[in-house]
Amino acid sequence: RHGWAGGADAPAAARRLFFCTPQTFENDLRLGVADGRRVVCVVMDEAHHAASAGYAYAKVAELLRCAGASCRIFALSATAGADLGAVQRVVRTLRICSLEARAEGDADLLAHTHCRAVRVVRVAATRSSAAA
């Protein structure tokens, strides 16, 4: 145990920034190793996973709420969701109050992306691939 919430001599006492998996953070919050009240900001990459109630991001958000945390959640995703319902589940689960979206053709992204060509090739299924 690394003692996020421990006394002044705990390894985390002198730290202000942690990188960890959402599963590790969930476990530390659940076990009381991390004090959710001391959390100021959480960055969630691949935040579209929060649409699944069983995924750690959803559990972390709920544990922080239960702890009385008043932290900001900065949620990032290149693939926000397959449909509007999936996006809405992420917004609701993480209690997102401000949303910004970009498409690959947006002017503010063009300077930071490379041109790419997409070619769709349709391949007929064979008997062996259809059985798999």
CSV table of N, CA and C in Angstrom, one decimal:
chain,number,residue,atom,x,y,z
A,1,ARG,N,0.8,-1.2,0.0
A,1,ARG,CA,0.0,0.0,0.0
A,1,ARG,C,0.9,1.2,0.0
A,2,HIS,N,0.6,2.1,-0.9
A,2,HIS,CA,1.4,3.3,-1.0
A,2,HIS,C,0.9,4.5,-0.2
A,3,GLY,N,-0.3,4.4,0.5
A,3,GLY,CA,-0.7,5.4,1.4
A,3,GLY,C,-1.0,6.8,0.9
A,4,TRP,N,-1.9,6.9,-0.1
A,4,TRP,CA,-2.3,8.2,-0.6
A,4,TRP,C,-2.8,9.1,0.5
A,5,ALA,N,-3.6,8.4,1.4
A,5,ALA,CA,-4.3,9.2,2.4
A,5,ALA,C,-3.5,9.2,3.7
A,6,GLY,N,-2.4,8.5,3.8
A,6,GLY,CA,-1.7,8.3,5.0
A,6,GLY,C,-1.2,9.6,5.6
A,7,GLY,N,-0.4,9.5,6.7
A,7,GLY,CA,0.1,10.6,7.4
A,7,GLY,C,1.2,11.4,6.6
A,8,ALA,N,1.9,12.3,7.2
A,8,ALA,CA,2.8,13.1,6.6
A,8,ALA,C,4.0,12.3,6.0
A,9,ASP,N,4.3,11.1,6.6
A,9,ASP,CA,5.4,10.3,6.1
A,9,ASP,C,5.0,9.4,5.0
A,10,ALA,N,3.7,9.4,4.6
A,10,ALA,CA,3.3,8.5,3.5
A,10,ALA,C,3.9,8.9,2.2
A,11,PRO,N,4.3,8.0,1.4
A,11,PRO,CA,4.9,8.3,0.1
A,11,PRO,C,4.1,9.3,-0.7
A,12,ALA,N,2.8,9.3,-0.7
A,12,ALA,CA,2.0,10.2,-1.5
A,12,ALA,C,1.8,11.6,-0.9
A,13,ALA,N,2.2,11.7,0.4
A,13,ALA,CA,2.0,13.0,1.1
A,13,ALA,C,2.8,14.1,0.4
A,14,ALA,N,3.9,13.8,-0.2
A,14,ALA,CA,4.7,14.8,-0.9
A,14,ALA,C,4.4,14.9,-2.4
A,15,ARG,N,3.4,14.1,-2.8
A,15,ARG,CA,3.1,14.1,-4.3
A,15,ARG,C,1.8,14.8,-4.6
A,16,ARG,N,1.8,15.4,-5.8
A,16,ARG,CA,0.6,16.1,-6.2
A,16,ARG,C,0.0,15.5,-7.5
A,17,LEU,N,0.7,14.6,-8.1
A,17,LEU,CA,0.3,14.1,-9.4
A,17,LEU,C,0.5,12.6,-9.4
A,18,PHE,N,-0.5,11.9,-9.9
A,18,PHE,CA,-0.4,10.4,-9.9
A,18,PHE,C,-0.8,10.0,-11.3
A,19,PHE,N,-0.1,9.0,-11.9
A,19,PHE,CA,-0.5,8.4,-13.1
A,19,PHE,C,-0.9,6.9,-12.7
A,20,CYS,N,-2.1,6.5,-13.0
A,20,CYS,CA,-2.4,5.1,-12.7
A,20,CYS,C,-3.6,4.7,-13.6
A,21,THR,N,-3.8,3.4,-13.5
A,21,THR,CA,-5.0,2.9,-14.3
A,21,THR,C,-6.2,3.2,-13.6
A,22,PRO,N,-7.4,3.3,-14.3
A,22,PRO,CA,-8.6,3.5,-13.6
A,22,PRO,C,-9.0,2.4,-12.6
A,23,GLN,N,-8.5,1.2,-12.9
A,23,GLN,CA,-8.8,0.1,-11.9
A,23,GLN,C,-8.0,0.3,-10.6
A,24,THR,N,-6.8,0.7,-10.7
A,24,THR,CA,-6.0,1.0,-9.5
A,24,THR,C,-6.6,2.1,-8.7
A,25,PHE,N,-7.0,3.2,-9.4
A,25,PHE,CA,-7.6,4.3,-8.7
A,25,PHE,C,-8.9,3.9,-8.0
A,26,GLU,N,-9.7,3.2,-8.7
A,26,GLU,CA,-10.9,2.7,-8.2
A,26,GLU,C,-10.7,1.9,-6.9
A,27,ASN,N,-9.7,0.9,-7.0
A,27,ASN,CA,-9.4,0.1,-5.8
A,27,ASN,C,-8.9,1.0,-4.6
A,28,ASP,N,-8.0,1.9,-4.9
A,28,ASP,CA,-7.5,2.8,-3.9
A,28,ASP,C,-8.6,3.6,-3.2
A,29,LEU,N,-9.5,4.1,-4.0
A,29,LEU,CA,-10.6,4.9,-3.4
A,29,LEU,C,-11.5,4.0,-2.6
A,30,ARG,N,-11.8,2.8,-3.1
A,30,ARG,CA,-12.7,1.8,-2.4
A,30,ARG,C,-12.1,1.4,-1.1
A,31,LEU,N,-10.8,1.1,-1.1
A,31,LEU,CA,-10.1,0.7,0.1
A,31,LEU,C,-9.8,1.8,1.1
A,32,GLY,N,-10.0,3.0,0.7
A,32,GLY,CA,-9.6,4.1,1.6
A,32,GLY,C,-8.1,4.5,1.5
A,33,VAL,N,-7.4,3.9,0.6
A,33,VAL,CA,-6.0,4.2,0.4
A,33,VAL,C,-5.8,5.6,-0.1
A,34,ALA,N,-6.8,6.0,-1.1
A,34,ALA,CA,-6.8,7.3,-1.6
A,34,ALA,C,-8.0,8.1,-1.0
A,35,ASP,N,-7.7,9.3,-0.6
A,35,ASP,CA,-8.8,10.1,0.0
A,35,ASP,C,-9.4,10.9,-1.1
A,36,GLY,N,-10.6,10.6,-1.5
A,36,GLY,CA,-11.3,11.2,-2.6
A,36,GLY,C,-11.5,12.7,-2.4
A,37,ARG,N,-11.6,13.1,-1.1
A,37,ARG,CA,-11.8,14.5,-0.8
A,37,ARG,C,-10.6,15.4,-1.2
A,38,ARG,N,-9.4,14.8,-1.3
A,38,ARG,CA,-8.2,15.5,-1.7
A,38,ARG,C,-7.9,15.6,-3.2
A,39,VAL,N,-8.8,14.9,-4.0
A,39,VAL,CA,-8.6,14.9,-5.4
A,39,VAL,C,-9.1,16.2,-6.0
A,40,VAL,N,-8.3,16.8,-6.8
A,40,VAL,CA,-8.7,18.1,-7.4
A,40,VAL,C,-9.0,17.9,-8.9
A,41,CYS,N,-8.3,17.1,-9.6
A,41,CYS,CA,-8.6,16.9,-11.0
A,41,CYS,C,-8.3,15.4,-11.4
A,42,VAL,N,-9.1,14.9,-12.2
A,42,VAL,CA,-8.9,13.5,-12.8
A,42,VAL,C,-9.0,13.6,-14.3
A,43,VAL,N,-7.9,13.1,-14.9
A,43,VAL,CA,-7.9,13.1,-16.4
A,43,VAL,C,-8.2,11.7,-16.8
A,44,MET,N,-9.3,11.5,-17.6
A,44,MET,CA,-9.7,10.2,-18.1
A,44,MET,C,-9.5,10.1,-19.6
A,45,ASP,N,-8.5,9.3,-20.0
A,45,ASP,CA,-8.3,9.1,-21.5
A,45,ASP,C,-9.2,7.9,-21.9
A,46,GLU,N,-9.7,7.9,-23.1
A,46,GLU,CA,-10.6,6.8,-23.6
A,46,GLU,C,-11.9,6.8,-22.7
A,47,ALA,N,-12.4,8.1,-22.5
A,47,ALA,CA,-13.5,8.2,-21.5
A,47,ALA,C,-14.8,7.6,-22.0
A,48,HIS,N,-14.8,7.2,-23.3
A,48,HIS,CA,-16.1,6.6,-23.8
A,48,HIS,C,-16.4,5.3,-23.1
A,49,HIS,N,-15.4,4.7,-22.4
A,49,HIS,CA,-15.6,3.5,-21.6
A,49,HIS,C,-16.5,3.8,-20.4
A,50,ALA,N,-16.7,5.0,-20.0
A,50,ALA,CA,-17.5,5.4,-18.9
A,50,ALA,C,-19.0,5.1,-19.3
A,51,ALA,N,-19.3,4.9,-20.5
A,51,ALA,CA,-20.7,4.5,-20.9
A,51,ALA,C,-21.1,3.2,-20.3
A,52,SER,N,-20.1,2.3,-20.0
A,52,SER,CA,-20.4,1.0,-19.4
A,52,SER,C,-20.3,1.1,-17.9
A,53,ALA,N,-21.5,0.9,-17.3
A,53,ALA,CA,-21.6,1.1,-15.8
A,53,ALA,C,-20.5,0.2,-15.1
A,54,GLY,N,-20.1,-0.9,-15.6
A,54,GLY,CA,-19.2,-1.8,-14.9
A,54,GLY,C,-17.7,-1.4,-15.1
A,55,TYR,N,-17.4,-0.4,-16.0
A,55,TYR,CA,-16.1,0.0,-16.2
A,55,TYR,C,-15.6,0.9,-15.1
A,56,ALA,N,-14.3,0.9,-14.8
A,56,ALA,CA,-13.7,1.6,-13.7
A,56,ALA,C,-13.9,3.1,-13.7
A,57,TYR,N,-14.0,3.7,-14.9
A,57,TYR,CA,-14.2,5.2,-14.9
A,57,TYR,C,-15.6,5.5,-14.3
A,58,ALA,N,-16.6,4.8,-14.6
A,58,ALA,CA,-17.9,5.0,-14.0
A,58,ALA,C,-17.8,4.8,-12.5
A,59,LYS,N,-17.1,3.8,-12.0
A,59,LYS,CA,-17.0,3.5,-10.6
A,59,LYS,C,-16.2,4.6,-9.9
A,60,VAL,N,-15.1,5.1,-10.5
A,60,VAL,CA,-14.3,6.1,-9.9
A,60,VAL,C,-15.2,7.4,-9.8
A,61,ALA,N,-15.9,7.8,-10.8
A,61,ALA,CA,-16.8,9.0,-10.7
A,61,ALA,C,-17.7,8.8,-9.6
A,62,GLU,N,-18.3,7.7,-9.4
A,62,GLU,CA,-19.3,7.5,-8.3
A,62,GLU,C,-18.6,7.5,-6.9
A,63,LEU,N,-17.5,6.9,-6.8
A,63,LEU,CA,-16.7,6.9,-5.6
A,63,LEU,C,-16.3,8.3,-5.2
A,64,LEU,N,-15.9,9.1,-6.1
A,64,LEU,CA,-15.5,10.5,-5.8
A,64,LEU,C,-16.7,11.2,-5.4
A,65,ARG,N,-17.9,11.0,-6.0
A,65,ARG,CA,-19.1,11.7,-5.6
A,65,ARG,C,-19.4,11.3,-4.1
A,66,CYS,N,-19.4,10.0,-3.9
A,66,CYS,CA,-19.7,9.5,-2.5
A,66,CYS,C,-18.7,10.1,-1.5
A,67,ALA,N,-17.5,10.3,-1.8
A,67,ALA,CA,-16.5,10.8,-0.9
A,67,ALA,C,-16.7,12.3,-0.7
A,68,GLY,N,-17.5,13.0,-1.5
A,68,GLY,CA,-17.7,14.4,-1.3
A,68,GLY,C,-16.7,15.2,-2.0
A,69,ALA,N,-16.0,14.6,-3.0
A,69,ALA,CA,-15.0,15.3,-3.8
A,69,ALA,C,-15.6,16.4,-4.6
A,70,SER,N,-14.9,17.5,-4.7
A,70,SER,CA,-15.3,18.6,-5.6
A,70,SER,C,-14.3,18.8,-6.6
A,71,CYS,N,-14.0,17.7,-7.4
A,71,CYS,CA,-12.9,17.7,-8.3
A,71,CYS,C,-13.5,17.9,-9.7
A,72,ARG,N,-12.6,18.3,-10.6
A,72,ARG,CA,-12.9,18.4,-12.0
A,72,ARG,C,-12.5,17.1,-12.7
A,73,ILE,N,-13.4,16.6,-13.6
A,73,ILE,CA,-13.0,15.5,-14.4
A,73,ILE,C,-12.8,16.0,-15.8
A,74,PHE,N,-11.6,15.7,-16.4
A,74,PHE,CA,-11.3,16.1,-17.7
A,74,PHE,C,-11.3,14.8,-18.5
A,75,ALA,N,-12.3,14.6,-19.3
A,75,ALA,CA,-12.5,13.4,-20.0
A,75,ALA,C,-12.2,13.5,-21.5
A,76,LEU,N,-11.4,12.7,-22.0
A,76,LEU,CA,-10.9,12.7,-23.4
A,76,LEU,C,-11.3,11.4,-24.1
A,77,SER,N,-11.7,11.6,-25.4
A,77,SER,CA,-12.0,10.4,-26.2
A,77,SER,C,-11.9,10.8,-27.7
A,78,ALA,N,-11.2,10.0,-28.5
A,78,ALA,CA,-11.2,10.2,-29.9
A,78,ALA,C,-12.4,9.6,-30.5
A,79,THR,N,-13.1,8.7,-29.8
A,79,THR,CA,-14.3,8.0,-30.3
A,79,THR,C,-15.3,8.1,-29.2
A,80,ALA,N,-16.1,9.2,-29.2
A,80,ALA,CA,-17.0,9.5,-28.1
A,80,ALA,C,-18.1,8.5,-27.9
A,81,GLY,N,-18.5,7.9,-29.0
A,81,GLY,CA,-19.6,6.8,-28.8
A,81,GLY,C,-20.1,6.5,-30.2
A,82,ALA,N,-20.7,5.3,-30.3
A,82,ALA,CA,-21.3,4.8,-31.5
A,82,ALA,C,-22.5,5.6,-31.9
A,83,ASP,N,-23.2,6.1,-30.9
A,83,ASP,CA,-24.5,6.9,-31.2
A,83,ASP,C,-24.7,7.9,-30.1
A,84,LEU,N,-25.7,8.8,-30.3
A,84,LEU,CA,-25.9,9.8,-29.3
A,84,LEU,C,-26.2,9.3,-28.0
A,85,GLY,N,-26.9,8.1,-27.9
A,85,GLY,CA,-27.2,7.5,-26.6
A,85,GLY,C,-25.9,7.2,-25.8
A,86,ALA,N,-24.9,6.6,-26.5
A,86,ALA,CA,-23.7,6.3,-25.9
A,86,ALA,C,-23.0,7.5,-25.3
A,87,VAL,N,-23.0,8.6,-26.1
A,87,VAL,CA,-22.4,9.8,-25.7
A,87,VAL,C,-23.1,10.4,-24.5
A,88,GLN,N,-24.4,10.3,-24.5
A,88,GLN,CA,-25.2,10.8,-23.4
A,88,GLN,C,-24.9,10.0,-22.1
A,89,ARG,N,-24.7,8.7,-22.2
A,89,ARG,CA,-24.4,7.9,-21.1
A,89,ARG,C,-23.1,8.4,-20.4
A,90,VAL,N,-22.1,8.7,-21.3
A,90,VAL,CA,-20.8,9.2,-20.8
A,90,VAL,C,-21.0,10.5,-20.1
A,91,VAL,N,-21.8,11.4,-20.7
A,91,VAL,CA,-22.0,12.8,-20.1
A,91,VAL,C,-22.7,12.6,-18.8
A,92,ARG,N,-23.7,11.7,-18.7
A,92,ARG,CA,-24.5,11.6,-17.5
A,92,ARG,C,-23.6,10.9,-16.4
A,93,THR,N,-22.9,9.8,-16.8
A,93,THR,CA,-22.1,9.1,-15.8
A,93,THR,C,-21.0,10.0,-15.2
A,94,LEU,N,-20.3,10.8,-16.0
A,94,LEU,CA,-19.2,11.6,-15.5
A,94,LEU,C,-19.7,13.0,-15.1
A,95,ARG,N,-21.0,13.2,-15.2
A,95,ARG,CA,-21.6,14.5,-14.9
A,95,ARG,C,-20.9,15.6,-15.6
A,96,ILE,N,-20.7,15.5,-16.9
A,96,ILE,CA,-20.0,16.5,-17.7
A,96,ILE,C,-21.0,17.7,-17.9
A,97,CYS,N,-20.4,18.9,-17.7
A,97,CYS,CA,-21.2,20.1,-17.8
A,97,CYS,C,-20.8,20.9,-19.0
A,98,SER,N,-19.7,20.6,-19.6
A,98,SER,CA,-19.2,21.3,-20.7
A,98,SER,C,-18.6,20.3,-21.7
A,99,LEU,N,-19.0,20.4,-23.0
A,99,LEU,CA,-18.6,19.4,-23.9
A,99,LEU,C,-18.0,20.2,-25.2
A,100,GLU,N,-16.8,19.7,-25.6
A,100,GLU,CA,-16.2,20.3,-26.8
A,100,GLU,C,-16.0,19.1,-27.8
A,101,ALA,N,-16.3,19.2,-29.0
A,101,ALA,CA,-16.1,18.2,-30.0
A,101,ALA,C,-15.4,18.7,-31.2
A,102,ARG,N,-14.6,17.9,-31.8
A,102,ARG,CA,-13.9,18.3,-33.0
A,102,ARG,C,-14.0,17.1,-34.0
A,103,ALA,N,-14.1,17.5,-35.3
A,103,ALA,CA,-14.1,16.5,-36.4
A,103,ALA,C,-12.7,16.7,-37.1
A,104,GLU,N,-12.3,15.6,-37.7
A,104,GLU,CA,-11.0,15.6,-38.3
A,104,GLU,C,-10.8,16.7,-39.3
A,105,GLY,N,-11.8,17.3,-39.9
A,105,GLY,CA,-11.7,18.4,-40.9
A,105,GLY,C,-11.7,19.8,-40.3
A,106,ASP,N,-11.9,19.9,-39.0
A,106,ASP,CA,-12.0,21.2,-38.3
A,106,ASP,C,-10.7,22.0,-38.5
A,107,ALA,N,-10.9,23.3,-38.8
A,107,ALA,CA,-9.8,24.2,-39.1
A,107,ALA,C,-8.7,24.2,-38.0
A,108,ASP,N,-9.1,24.2,-36.7
A,108,ASP,CA,-8.1,24.2,-35.6
A,108,ASP,C,-7.3,22.9,-35.5
A,109,LEU,N,-7.7,21.9,-36.2
A,109,LEU,CA,-7.0,20.6,-36.1
A,109,LEU,C,-6.1,20.4,-37.4
A,110,LEU,N,-6.4,21.0,-38.5
A,110,LEU,CA,-5.8,20.7,-39.7
A,110,LEU,C,-4.2,20.9,-39.6
A,111,ALA,N,-3.8,21.9,-38.9
A,111,ALA,CA,-2.4,22.2,-38.8
A,111,ALA,C,-1.6,21.1,-38.0
A,112,HIS,N,-2.4,20.2,-37.3
A,112,HIS,CA,-1.8,19.2,-36.4
A,112,HIS,C,-2.0,17.8,-36.9
A,113,THR,N,-2.6,17.6,-38.1
A,113,THR,CA,-2.9,16.3,-38.6
A,113,THR,C,-2.3,16.1,-40.0
A,114,HIS,N,-2.2,14.9,-40.4
A,114,HIS,CA,-1.7,14.6,-41.7
A,114,HIS,C,-2.8,14.2,-42.6
A,115,CYS,N,-2.6,14.5,-43.9
A,115,CYS,CA,-3.6,14.1,-44.9
A,115,CYS,C,-3.6,12.5,-45.0
A,116,ARG,N,-4.7,12.0,-45.2
A,116,ARG,CA,-4.8,10.5,-45.3
A,116,ARG,C,-5.8,10.2,-46.3
A,117,ALA,N,-5.6,9.1,-47.0
A,117,ALA,CA,-6.6,8.6,-48.0
A,117,ALA,C,-7.2,7.3,-47.4
A,118,VAL,N,-8.5,7.2,-47.5
A,118,VAL,CA,-9.2,6.1,-47.1
A,118,VAL,C,-9.8,5.4,-48.3
A,119,ARG,N,-9.5,4.1,-48.4
A,119,ARG,CA,-10.0,3.3,-49.5
A,119,ARG,C,-10.8,2.1,-48.9
A,120,VAL,N,-12.1,2.0,-49.2
A,120,VAL,CA,-12.9,0.9,-48.7
A,120,VAL,C,-12.8,-0.2,-49.7
A,121,VAL,N,-12.4,-1.4,-49.3
A,121,VAL,CA,-12.4,-2.6,-50.1
A,121,VAL,C,-13.3,-3.6,-49.6
A,122,ARG,N,-14.3,-3.9,-50.3
A,122,ARG,CA,-15.3,-4.9,-49.9
A,122,ARG,C,-14.8,-6.3,-50.3
A,123,VAL,N,-14.8,-7.2,-49.4
A,123,VAL,CA,-14.4,-8.6,-49.7
A,123,VAL,C,-15.5,-9.5,-49.4
A,124,ALA,N,-15.8,-10.4,-50.3
A,124,ALA,CA,-16.9,-11.4,-50.1
A,124,ALA,C,-16.4,-12.4,-49.1
A,125,ALA,N,-17.3,-12.8,-48.2
A,125,ALA,CA,-17.0,-13.9,-47.2
A,125,ALA,C,-16.9,-15.2,-47.9
A,126,THR,N,-15.9,-16.0,-47.5
A,126,THR,CA,-15.7,-17.3,-48.0
A,126,THR,C,-16.4,-18.3,-47.0
A,127,ARG,N,-16.6,-19.5,-47.4
A,127,ARG,CA,-17.2,-20.5,-46.5
A,127,ARG,C,-16.4,-20.6,-45.2
A,128,SER,N,-15.1,-20.7,-45.2
A,128,SER,CA,-14.3,-20.8,-44.0
A,128,SER,C,-14.4,-19.6,-43.1
A,129,SER,N,-14.5,-18.4,-43.7
A,129,SER,CA,-14.6,-17.2,-42.8
A,129,SER,C,-16.0,-17.0,-42.3
A,130,ALA,N,-17.0,-17.5,-43.0
A,130,ALA,CA,-18.4,-17.3,-42.6
A,130,ALA,C,-18.7,-18.3,-41.4
A,131,ALA,N,-18.0,-19.4,-41.4
A,131,ALA,CA,-18.2,-20.4,-40.3
A,131,ALA,C,-17.5,-20.0,-39.0
A,132,ALA,N,-16.5,-19.1,-39.1
A,132,ALA,CA,-15.7,-18.7,-37.9
A,132,ALA,C,-16.4,-17.8,-37.0
